[in-house]
Coordinates of N, CA, C and O in Angstrom, one line a residue:
M148 N 14.2 -11.1 5.8 CA 13.0 -11.0 5.0 C 11.9 -11.6 5.8 O 12.1 -12.4 6.7
A149 N 10.7 -11.2 5.5 CA 9.5 -11.6 6.2 C 8.3 -11.6 5.3 O 8.2 -10.7 4.4
L150 N 7.3 -12.4 5.6 CA 6.0 -12.3 4.9 C 5.1 -11.6 5.9 O 5.0 -11.9 7.1
I151 N 4.4 -10.6 5.3 CA 3.6 -9.7 6.2 C 2.2 -9.5 5.5 O 2.1 -9.7 4.3
K152 N 1.3 -9.0 6.3 CA 0.1 -8.4 5.8 C 0.0 -7.0 6.5 O 0.3 -6.9 7.7
L153 N -0.6 -6.1 5.8 CA -0.8 -4.7 6.3 C -2.3 -4.5 6.4 O -3.1 -5.0 5.6
A154 N -2.6 -3.6 7.4 CA -4.0 -3.1 7.5 C -3.9 -1.6 7.5 O -3.0 -1.0 8.2
Y155 N -4.8 -0.9 6.8 CA -4.9 0.5 6.8 C -6.3 0.9 7.2 O -7.3 0.5 6.6
K156 N -6.4 1.7 8.3 CA -7.7 2.2 8.8 C -8.0 3.6 8.3 O -7.3 4.5 8.6
Q157 N -9.1 3.7 7.5 CA -9.6 4.9 7.0 C -10.8 5.4 7.9 O -11.8 4.6 7.9
I158 N -10.7 6.5 8.6 CA -11.8 7.0 9.4 C -12.5 8.0 8.6 O -12.0 8.9 8.0
I159 N -13.9 7.9 8.6 CA -14.7 8.8 7.8 C -15.7 9.4 8.8 O -16.4 8.7 9.5
D160 N -15.8 10.7 8.8 CA -16.7 11.4 9.7 C -17.3 12.6 9.0 O -17.1 12.8 7.8
A161 N -17.8 13.5 9.7 CA -18.5 14.7 9.1 C -17.5 15.6 8.4 O -17.9 16.4 7.5
S162 N -16.2 15.5 8.6 CA -15.3 16.3 7.8 C -14.9 15.7 6.5 O -14.1 16.2 5.8
A163 N -15.6 14.7 6.1 CA -15.4 14.0 4.8 C -15.4 15.0 3.6 O -16.3 15.8 3.5
Q164 N -14.4 14.9 2.7 CA -14.3 15.8 1.6 C -14.7 15.1 0.3 O -15.4 15.7 -0.6
G165 N -14.1 13.9 0.1 CA -14.3 13.3 -1.2 C -15.6 12.6 -1.4 O -16.4 12.4 -0.5
R166 N -15.9 12.3 -2.7 CA -17.2 11.7 -3.1 C -17.4 10.4 -2.4 O -18.5 10.0 -1.9
F167 N -16.3 9.5 -2.4 CA -16.4 8.2 -1.8 C -16.7 8.3 -0.3 O -17.6 7.7 0.2
E168 N -16.0 9.2 0.4 CA -16.2 9.3 1.8 C -17.6 9.8 2.2 O -18.3 9.3 3.1
K169 N -18.1 10.8 1.4 CA -19.4 11.4 1.6 C -20.5 10.3 1.4 O -21.5 10.3 2.1
S170 N -20.3 9.5 0.3 CA -21.2 8.5 0.0 C -21.3 7.4 1.1 O -22.4 7.0 1.5
I171 N -20.1 7.0 1.6 CA -20.0 6.1 2.7 C -20.8 6.6 4.0 O -21.5 5.9 4.6
L172 N -20.5 7.9 4.3 CA -21.1 8.5 5.5 C -22.6 8.5 5.3 O -23.3 8.1 6.3
Q173 N -23.1 9.0 4.2 CA -24.5 9.1 4.0 C -25.2 7.8 4.0 O -26.2 7.6 4.7
A174 N -24.7 6.8 3.3 CA -25.4 5.5 3.2 C -25.3 4.8 4.5 O -26.4 4.2 4.9
S175 N -24.2 4.9 5.2 CA -24.1 4.1 6.5 C -25.0 4.8 7.6 O -25.6 4.1 8.4
Y176 N -25.1 6.1 7.5 CA -26.0 6.8 8.5 C -27.5 6.5 8.3 O -28.2 6.2 9.2
Q177 N -27.9 6.5 7.0 CA -29.3 6.1 6.7 C -29.6 4.7 7.1 O -30.6 4.4 7.7
E178 N -28.6 3.8 6.9 CA -28.8 2.4 7.3 C -28.8 2.3 8.8 O -29.5 1.5 9.4
F179 N -28.0 3.1 9.5 CA -28.0 3.1 11.0 C -29.3 3.5 11.5 O -29.9 2.8 12.4
L180 N -29.9 4.5 11.0 CA -31.2 5.0 11.4 C -32.3 3.9 11.2 O -33.2 3.7 12.1
L181 N -32.2 3.2 10.2 CA -33.1 2.1 9.9 C -32.9 0.9 10.8 O -33.8 0.4 11.4
K182 N -31.7 0.4 10.8 CA -31.4 -0.9 11.6 C -31.4 -0.7 13.1 O -31.7 -1.7 13.8
M183 N -31.1 0.4 13.6 CA -31.0 0.6 15.1 C -32.4 0.5 15.7 O -32.6 0.3 16.9
Q184 N -33.5 0.7 14.9 CA -34.8 0.6 15.4 C -35.2 -0.8 16.0 O -36.0 -0.8 16.9
T185 N -34.5 -1.8 15.5 CA -34.7 -3.1 16.1 C -34.3 -3.2 17.6 O -35.0 -3.8 18.4
Y186 N -33.3 -2.4 17.9 CA -32.8 -2.5 19.3 C -33.2 -1.3 20.1 O -33.0 -1.2 21.3
N187 N -33.9 -0.3 19.5 CA -34.2 1.0 20.1 C -35.6 1.4 19.5 O -35.7 2.6 19.0
P188 N -36.7 0.7 19.6 CA -37.9 1.0 19.0 C -38.5 2.3 19.5 O -39.2 3.0 18.7
N189 N -38.3 2.7 20.7 CA -38.8 3.9 21.3 C -37.9 5.1 21.1 O -38.1 6.2 21.7
R190 N -36.7 4.9 20.5 CA -35.7 6.0 20.3 C -35.2 6.5 21.6 O -34.9 7.7 21.8
E191 N -35.2 5.6 22.6 CA -34.8 6.0 24.0 C -33.3 6.3 24.1 O -32.9 7.1 24.8
F192 N -32.5 5.6 23.3 CA -31.1 5.7 23.3 C -30.6 6.5 22.1 O -30.9 6.1 21.0
K193 N -29.9 7.5 22.3 CA -29.6 8.5 21.2 C -28.3 8.1 20.5 O -28.1 8.4 19.3
T194 N -27.3 7.5 21.2 CA -26.0 7.2 20.6 C -25.8 5.7 20.4 O -26.4 4.9 21.1
F195 N -24.9 5.4 19.5 CA -24.6 4.0 19.3 C -23.9 3.4 20.6 O -24.3 2.3 21.0
T196 N -23.1 4.2 21.3 CA -22.5 3.7 22.5 C -23.6 3.4 23.6 O -23.5 2.3 24.2
A197 N -24.6 4.2 23.7 CA -25.6 4.0 24.7 C -26.5 2.8 24.3 O -26.9 2.0 25.1
L198 N -26.7 2.6 23.0 CA -27.5 1.5 22.5 C -26.8 0.2 22.7 O -27.4 -0.8 23.2
K199 N -25.4 0.1 22.5 CA -24.7 -1.1 22.8 C -24.7 -1.4 24.3 O -24.7 -2.6 24.6
A200 N -24.6 -0.4 25.1 CA -24.6 -0.6 26.6 C -26.0 -1.2 27.0 O -26.0 -2.1 27.9
H201 N -27.0 -0.8 26.4 CA -28.4 -1.3 26.7 C -28.6 -2.7 26.1 O -29.2 -3.5 26.8
D202 N -28.2 -2.9 24.9 CA -28.4 -4.2 24.2 C -27.2 -4.6 23.4 O -26.9 -4.0 22.4
G203 N -26.5 -5.5 23.9 CA -25.2 -6.0 23.3 C -25.4 -6.5 21.8 O -24.5 -6.5 21.0
R204 N -26.6 -6.9 21.5 CA -26.9 -7.3 20.1 C -26.7 -6.2 19.1 O -26.5 -6.4 17.9
A205 N -26.7 -4.9 19.6 CA -26.5 -3.8 18.7 C -25.1 -3.8 18.1 O -24.9 -3.1 17.1
N206 N -24.2 -4.6 18.6 CA -22.9 -4.7 18.0 C -23.0 -5.3 16.6 O -22.1 -5.2 15.8
S207 N -24.1 -6.0 16.3 CA -24.3 -6.5 14.9 C -24.5 -5.4 13.9 O -24.4 -5.7 12.7
L208 N -24.6 -4.2 14.3 CA -24.8 -3.1 13.4 C -23.5 -2.9 12.5 O -23.6 -2.4 11.4
H209 N -22.4 -3.2 13.0 CA -21.1 -3.1 12.2 C -21.4 -3.9 10.9 O -21.2 -3.4 9.8
Y210 N -21.8 -5.2 11.1 CA -22.0 -6.1 10.0 C -23.1 -5.7 9.2 O -23.0 -5.6 7.9
K211 N -24.3 -5.3 9.8 CA -25.5 -5.0 9.0 C -25.3 -3.7 8.2 O -25.8 -3.6 7.1
L212 N -24.5 -2.7 8.7 CA -24.3 -1.5 7.9 C -23.3 -1.7 6.8 O -23.4 -1.0 5.8
S213 N -22.5 -2.7 6.9 CA -21.5 -3.0 5.8 C -22.2 -3.3 4.5 O -21.7 -3.0 3.4
F214 N -23.4 -3.9 4.5 CA -24.1 -4.1 3.3 C -24.5 -2.9 2.5 O -24.6 -2.8 1.3
A215 N -24.8 -1.8 3.3 CA -25.2 -0.6 2.7 C -24.0 0.2 2.0 O -24.3 1.0 1.1
V216 N -22.8 -0.2 2.3 CA -21.7 0.5 1.8 C -20.8 -0.4 0.9 O -19.9 0.0 0.3
G217 N -21.2 -1.7 0.8 CA -20.4 -2.6 0.1 C -20.1 -2.3 -1.4 O -19.0 -2.4 -1.9
H218 N -21.2 -1.8 -2.1 CA -21.0 -1.5 -3.5 C -20.0 -0.3 -3.7 O -19.3 -0.2 -4.7
F219 N -20.0 0.6 -2.7 CA -19.0 1.7 -2.8 C -17.6 1.2 -2.7 O -16.7 1.6 -3.4
I220 N -17.4 0.3 -1.7 CA -16.1 -0.3 -1.5 C -15.7 -1.1 -2.7 O -14.5 -1.1 -3.1
Q221 N -16.6 -1.9 -3.3 CA -16.3 -2.7 -4.4 C -15.8 -1.8 -5.6 O -15.0 -2.2 -6.4
A222 N -16.4 -0.6 -5.7 CA -16.0 0.3 -6.8 C -14.6 0.8 -6.7 O -14.0 1.3 -7.7
L223 N -13.9 0.6 -5.6 CA -12.5 1.0 -5.4 C -11.6 0.1 -6.2 O -10.4 0.4 -6.3
D224 N -12.1 -1.0 -6.7 CA -11.2 -2.0 -7.5 C -10.0 -2.4 -6.7 O -8.9 -2.5 -7.2
N225 N -10.3 -2.7 -5.4 CA -9.2 -3.2 -4.5 C -8.0 -2.3 -4.3 O -6.9 -2.7 -4.0
K226 N -8.2 -1.0 -4.5 CA -7.2 0.0 -4.2 C -7.5 0.8 -3.0 O -8.6 1.4 -2.9
I227 N -6.6 0.8 -2.0 CA -6.9 1.5 -0.8 C -6.9 3.0 -1.0 O -5.8 3.6 -1.4
P228 N -8.0 3.7 -0.7 CA -8.0 5.2 -0.9 C -7.1 5.9 0.1 O -7.1 5.5 1.3
G229 N -6.3 6.8 -0.3 CA -5.4 7.5 0.6 C -4.1 6.9 1.0 O -3.3 7.4 1.7
L230 N -3.8 5.7 0.4 CA -2.6 5.0 0.7 C -1.9 4.7 -0.6 O -2.3 3.9 -1.4
T231 N -0.7 5.3 -0.8 CA 0.0 5.1 -2.0 C 1.5 4.9 -1.7 O 2.0 5.3 -0.6
D232 N 2.2 4.2 -2.6 CA 3.6 4.0 -2.4 C 4.3 5.3 -2.7 O 3.7 6.3 -3.0
N233 N 5.7 5.3 -2.7 CA 6.4 6.5 -2.9 C 6.4 7.0 -4.3 O 6.8 8.2 -4.5
L234 N 5.9 6.2 -5.2 CA 5.7 6.7 -6.6 C 4.3 7.2 -6.9 O 3.9 7.6 -8.0
G235 N 3.4 7.1 -5.9 CA 2.0 7.5 -6.0 C 1.1 6.4 -6.5 O -0.1 6.7 -6.8
N236 N 1.6 5.2 -6.6 CA 0.7 4.1 -7.0 C -0.1 3.6 -5.8 O 0.4 3.5 -4.7
P237 N -1.4 3.3 -6.0 CA -2.2 2.8 -4.9 C -1.8 1.4 -4.4 O -1.3 0.6 -5.2
V238 N -2.0 1.2 -3.1 CA -1.7 -0.1 -2.5 C -3.0 -0.9 -2.6 O -4.1 -0.4 -2.4
K239 N -2.9 -2.2 -3.0 CA -4.0 -3.0 -3.1 C -4.4 -3.7 -1.8 O -3.6 -4.0 -1.0
F240 N -5.7 -3.9 -1.7 CA -6.2 -4.6 -0.5 C -7.0 -5.9 -1.0 O -7.4 -5.9 -2.1
E241 N -7.1 -6.9 -0.1 CA -7.8 -8.1 -0.4 C -9.1 -8.1 0.4 O -10.1 -8.6 -0.1
Q242 N -9.1 -7.6 1.6 CA -10.3 -7.7 2.5 C -10.6 -6.4 3.2 O -9.8 -5.9 3.9
P243 N -11.8 -5.9 3.0 CA -12.2 -4.7 3.7 C -13.1 -5.1 4.9 O -13.7 -6.1 4.9
Q244 N -13.0 -4.3 6.0 CA -13.9 -4.5 7.1 C -14.5 -3.2 7.6 O -13.7 -2.2 7.8
F245 N -15.8 -3.1 7.7 CA -16.5 -1.9 8.0 C -16.7 -1.9 9.6 O -17.0 -2.9 10.2
E246 N -16.6 -0.7 10.1 CA -16.8 -0.6 11.6 C -17.5 0.7 11.9 O -17.2 1.8 11.4
L247 N -18.6 0.6 12.7 CA -19.3 1.8 13.1 C -18.6 2.3 14.4 O -18.6 1.5 15.4
I248 N -18.1 3.5 14.4 CA -17.4 3.9 15.6 C -18.4 4.6 16.6 O -18.4 4.3 17.8
E249 N -19.2 5.5 16.0 CA -20.2 6.2 16.9 C -21.2 6.8 16.0 O -20.9 7.1 14.8
S250 N -22.4 7.1 16.5 CA -23.4 7.7 15.8 C -24.4 8.3 16.8 O -24.4 7.9 17.9
H251 N -25.3 9.2 16.3 CA -26.4 9.8 17.1 C -27.6 9.8 16.2 O -27.5 10.2 15.0
I252 N -28.7 9.4 16.7 CA -29.9 9.3 15.9 C -30.5 10.6 15.5 O -31.3 10.7 14.5
D253 N -30.1 11.7 16.1 CA -30.6 13.0 15.7 C -29.5 13.9 15.1 O -29.8 15.1 14.8
D254 N -28.3 13.4 14.8 CA -27.2 14.3 14.4 C -26.2 13.5 13.5 O -25.4 12.8 14.0
I255 N -26.3 13.7 12.2 CA -25.4 13.0 11.3 C -23.9 13.5 11.5 O -23.0 12.8 11.2
S256 N -23.7 14.7 12.1 CA -22.4 15.2 12.3 C -21.6 14.4 13.4 O -20.4 14.4 13.5
S257 N -22.4 13.6 14.1 CA -21.8 12.7 15.1 C -21.5 11.3 14.6 O -20.9 10.5 15.3
H258 N -21.9 11.1 13.4 CA -21.7 9.8 12.7 C -20.2 9.6 12.3 O -19.7 10.4 11.6
K259 N -19.6 8.5 12.8 CA -18.2 8.2 12.5 C -18.0 6.7 12.3 O -18.4 5.9 13.1
V260 N -17.4 6.4 11.1 CA -17.2 5.0 10.7 C -15.7 4.8 10.3 O -15.0 5.8 10.1
A261 N -15.4 3.6 10.2 CA -14.0 3.3 9.7 C -14.1 2.1 8.7 O -15.0 1.2 8.9
I262 N -13.2 2.1 7.8 CA -13.0 0.9 6.9 C -11.5 0.5 7.1 O -10.6 1.3 7.0
I263 N -11.4 -0.8 7.4 CA -10.0 -1.3 7.6 C -9.8 -2.2 6.4 O -10.5 -3.2 6.1
Y264 N -8.7 -1.8 5.6 CA -8.4 -2.5 4.4 C -7.2 -3.4 4.7 O -6.1 -2.9 5.2
T265 N -7.3 -4.7 4.5 CA -6.2 -5.6 4.7 C -5.6 -6.1 3.4 O -6.4 -6.5 2.5
T266 N -4.3 -6.0 3.3 CA -3.6 -6.5 2.1 C -3.5 -8.0 2.0 O -3.7 -8.7 3.0
G267 N -3.1 -8.5 0.8 CA -2.8 -9.9 0.7 C -1.3 -10.0 1.3 O -0.8 -9.1 1.9
I268 N -0.7 -11.2 1.1 CA 0.6 -11.4 1.5 C 1.6 -10.5 0.8 O 1.5 -10.5 -0.5
L269 N 2.5 -9.9 1.5 CA 3.6 -9.1 0.9 C 4.9 -9.6 1.5 O 4.9 -10.1 2.6
T270 N 5.9 -9.5 0.7 CA 7.2 -9.8 1.2 C 7.9 -8.5 1.7 O 8.1 -7.6 0.9
L271 N 8.3 -8.5 2.9 CA 9.1 -7.4 3.5 C 10.5 -7.7 3.1 O 11.2 -8.5 3.8
V272 N 11.1 -7.0 2.1 CA 12.4 -7.3 1.6 C 13.4 -6.6 2.5 O 14.5 -7.2 2.9
N273 N 13.1 -5.4 2.9 CA 14.1 -4.6 3.8 C 13.3 -3.5 4.4 O 12.2 -3.2 4.0
Q274 N 13.9 -2.9 5.4 CA 13.3 -1.7 6.0 C 14.4 -0.7 6.2 O 15.5 -1.0 6.7
L275 N 14.1 0.5 5.8 CA 15.0 1.6 5.9 C 14.3 2.7 6.7 O 13.5 3.4 6.1
A276 N 14.7 2.8 8.0 CA 14.0 3.8 8.9 C 12.5 3.5 8.8 O 12.1 2.4 9.0
E277 N 11.7 4.5 8.4 CA 10.2 4.3 8.4 C 9.7 3.8 7.0 O 8.5 3.7 6.8
F278 N 10.6 3.5 6.1 CA 10.3 3.0 4.8 C 10.4 1.5 4.7 O 11.4 1.0 5.1
M279 N 9.4 0.9 4.1 CA 9.5 -0.6 3.9 C 9.7 -0.9 2.4 O 9.0 -0.3 1.6
V280 N 10.6 -1.7 2.1 CA 10.8 -2.2 0.7 C 9.9 -3.5 0.7 O 10.2 -4.5 1.4
L281 N 8.9 -3.5 -0.2 CA 8.0 -4.6 -0.2 C 7.9 -5.2 -1.7 O 8.1 -4.5 -2.6
A282 N 7.4 -6.4 -1.7 CA 7.1 -7.0 -3.0 C 5.7 -7.7 -2.8 O 5.5 -8.2 -1.7
E283 N 4.9 -7.8 -3.8 CA 3.6 -8.4 -3.7 C 3.8 -9.9 -3.7 O 4.6 -10.5 -4.5
G284 N 3.1 -10.6 -2.8 CA 3.1 -12.1 -2.7 C 4.4 -12.6 -2.0 O 5.2 -11.8 -1.4
D285 N 4.6 -13.9 -2.0 CA 5.7 -14.5 -1.4 C 6.8 -14.7 -2.5 O 6.6 -15.5 -3.4
V286 N 7.8 -13.9 -2.4 CA 8.8 -13.9 -3.5 C 10.1 -14.7 -3.0 O 11.2 -14.5 -3.6
S287 N 10.0 -15.5 -2.0 CA 11.1 -16.2 -1.5 C 11.8 -17.2 -2.5 O 13.0 -17.5 -2.4
E288 N 11.1 -17.6 -3.5 CA 11.6 -18.6 -4.5 C 12.1 -17.8 -5.7 O 12.6 -18.5 -6.6
K289 N 12.0 -16.5 -5.8 CA 12.4 -15.8 -7.0 C 13.7 -15.2 -6.8 O 14.1 -14.8 -5.8
F290 N 14.4 -15.0 -8.0 CA 15.7 -14.3 -8.0 C 15.5 -12.8 -8.0 O 16.2 -12.1 -7.4
V291 N 14.5 -12.4 -8.8 CA 14.2 -11.0 -8.9 C 12.7 -10.8 -8.7 O 11.9 -11.6 -9.2
A292 N 12.3 -9.7 -8.0 CA 10.9 -9.4 -7.8 C 10.7 -7.9 -7.9 O 11.6 -7.1 -7.6
D293 N 9.6 -7.5 -8.5 CA 9.3 -6.1 -8.5 C 9.0 -5.6 -7.1 O 8.2 -6.3 -6.4
T294 N 9.6 -4.5 -6.7 CA 9.4 -4.0 -5.4 C 8.8 -2.6 -5.4 O 8.8 -2.0 -6.4
F295 N 8.3 -2.2 -4.3 CA 7.8 -0.8 -4.1 C 8.2 -0.4 -2.7 O 8.4 -1.2 -1.8
I296 N 8.2 0.9 -2.5 CA 8.5 1.5 -1.2 C 7.3 2.1 -0.6 O 6.6 2.9 -1.2
L297 N 7.0 1.8 0.7 CA 5.9 2.3 1.4 C 6.3 2.9 2.8 O 7.1 2.2 3.5
K298 N 5.9 4.1 3.1 CA 6.3 4.7 4.3 C 5.3 4.3 5.4 O 4.1 4.3 5.2
M299 N 5.8 3.9 6.6 CA 4.9 3.7 7.7 C 4.2 5.0 8.1 O 4.9 6.1 8.0
Q300 N 3.0 5.0 8.4 CA 2.2 6.3 8.7 C 1.0 6.0 9.6 O 0.7 4.8 9.9
Q301 N 0.4 7.1 10.0 CA -0.8 7.0 10.8 C -1.8 6.1 10.1 O -2.1 6.3 9.0
G302 N -2.4 5.2 10.9 CA -3.5 4.3 10.4 C -3.0 3.1 9.7 O -3.8 2.2 9.3
L303 N -1.7 2.9 9.5 CA -1.1 1.7 8.8 C -0.4 0.8 9.9 O 0.3 1.3 10.7
S304 N -0.7 -0.5 9.8 CA -0.1 -1.4 10.8 C 0.2 -2.7 10.1 O -0.5 -3.1 9.2
I305 N 1.2 -3.4 10.6 CA 1.5 -4.7 10.2 C 0.7 -5.7 11.1 O 0.8 -5.6 12.3
T306 N -0.2 -6.4 10.5 CA -1.1 -7.3 11.2 C -0.7 -8.8 11.2 O -1.2 -9.5 12.0
S307 N 0.2 -9.1 10.4 CA 0.7 -10.5 10.3 C 2.2 -10.4 9.9 O 2.6 -9.7 9.0
Y308 N 3.0 -11.2 10.6 CA 4.5 -11.2 10.4 C 5.0 -12.5 10.6 O 4.8 -13.2 11.6
Q309 N 5.7 -13.0 9.5 CA 6.4 -14.3 9.6 C 7.8 -14.2 9.0 O 7.9 -14.1 7.8
E310 N 8.8 -14.2 9.9 CA 10.1 -14.1 9.4 C 10.6 -15.4 8.8 O 10.2 -16.5 9.3
Y311 N 11.4 -15.3 7.8 CA 12.0 -16.5 7.2 C 13.4 -16.3 6.7 O 13.8 -15.1 6.4
Q312 N 14.2 -17.3 6.6 CA 15.5 -17.2 6.1 C 15.5 -17.9 4.7 O 15.3 -19.2 4.7
P313 N 15.7 -17.2 3.7 CA 15.6 -17.9 2.3 C 16.9 -18.8 2.2 O 17.9 -18.5 2.8
E314 N 16.7 -19.8 1.4 CA 17.8 -20.7 1.1 C 18.8 -19.9 0.3 O 18.4 -19.1 -0.5
P315 N 20.1 -20.2 0.5 CA 21.1 -19.5 -0.4 C 20.8 -19.8 -1.8 O 20.5 -21.0 -2.2
I316 N 21.1 -18.8 -2.7 CA 20.8 -19.0 -4.1 C 21.8 -20.0 -4.7 O 21.5 -20.9 -5.5
F317 N 23.1 -19.9 -4.3 CA 24.1 -20.8 -4.8 C 24.6 -21.6 -3.7 O 25.2 -21.0 -2.8
K318 N 24.4 -22.9 -3.7 CA 24.9 -23.7 -2.6 C 26.3 -24.2 -2.9 O 26.8 -24.3 -4.1
D319 N 27.0 -24.4 -1.8 CA 28.4 -24.8 -1.9 C 28.5 -26.2 -2.6 O 27.9 -27.1 -2.1
T320 N 29.2 -26.3 -3.7 CA 29.3 -27.6 -4.4 C 30.5 -28.4 -4.0 O 30.6 -29.5 -4.4
F321 N 31.3 -27.8 -3.2 CA 32.5 -28.5 -2.7 C 32.2 -29.3 -1.4 O 31.6 -28.7 -0.5
Q322 N 32.6 -30.5 -1.4 CA 32.3 -31.2 -0.1 C 33.7 -31.7 0.4 O 34.6 -32.0 -0.3
Q323 N 33.8 -31.7 1.7 CA 35.1 -32.1 2.3 C 35.1 -33.6 2.4 O 34.1 -34.3 2.6
A324 N 36.3 -34.1 2.2 CA 36.5 -35.6 2.2 C 36.7 -36.1 3.6 O 37.1 -35.6 4.5

């Protein structure tokens, strides 16, 4: 058994279909156009990559753009979009992180962002091929825990891993003389 945290990276670009993704794309692009002016007042640099190469302070746009999309992420009620267990139940996250991957000041279709959702502590009870048997929280002290099964997949990663050996439930009461 092990205590783990998972991270799931959702990439959002011009191919966005859902309402949430489209809202994130639109709001972050509008904020990008506004905030990038600080580092690019003459619109000399067209892409985020070129802007970062010119002025390293442009890396702060990841953080600055996150404010424009925060209320959309908050509306998710800590449920990771697009990631469900084998019964279709959403997996919960504790911490989101916004990332600007690329953008172009004249072309929203080049705008690409990611949201990385990190779970709280989970107990990895067992692993069966690409399937993980998980329980929420640290269940090392419990006799019984509710579990769920999650398949490893594209965009999902274990970001924290701490293996432990639980104490035996029934200790030997016989002592040798």
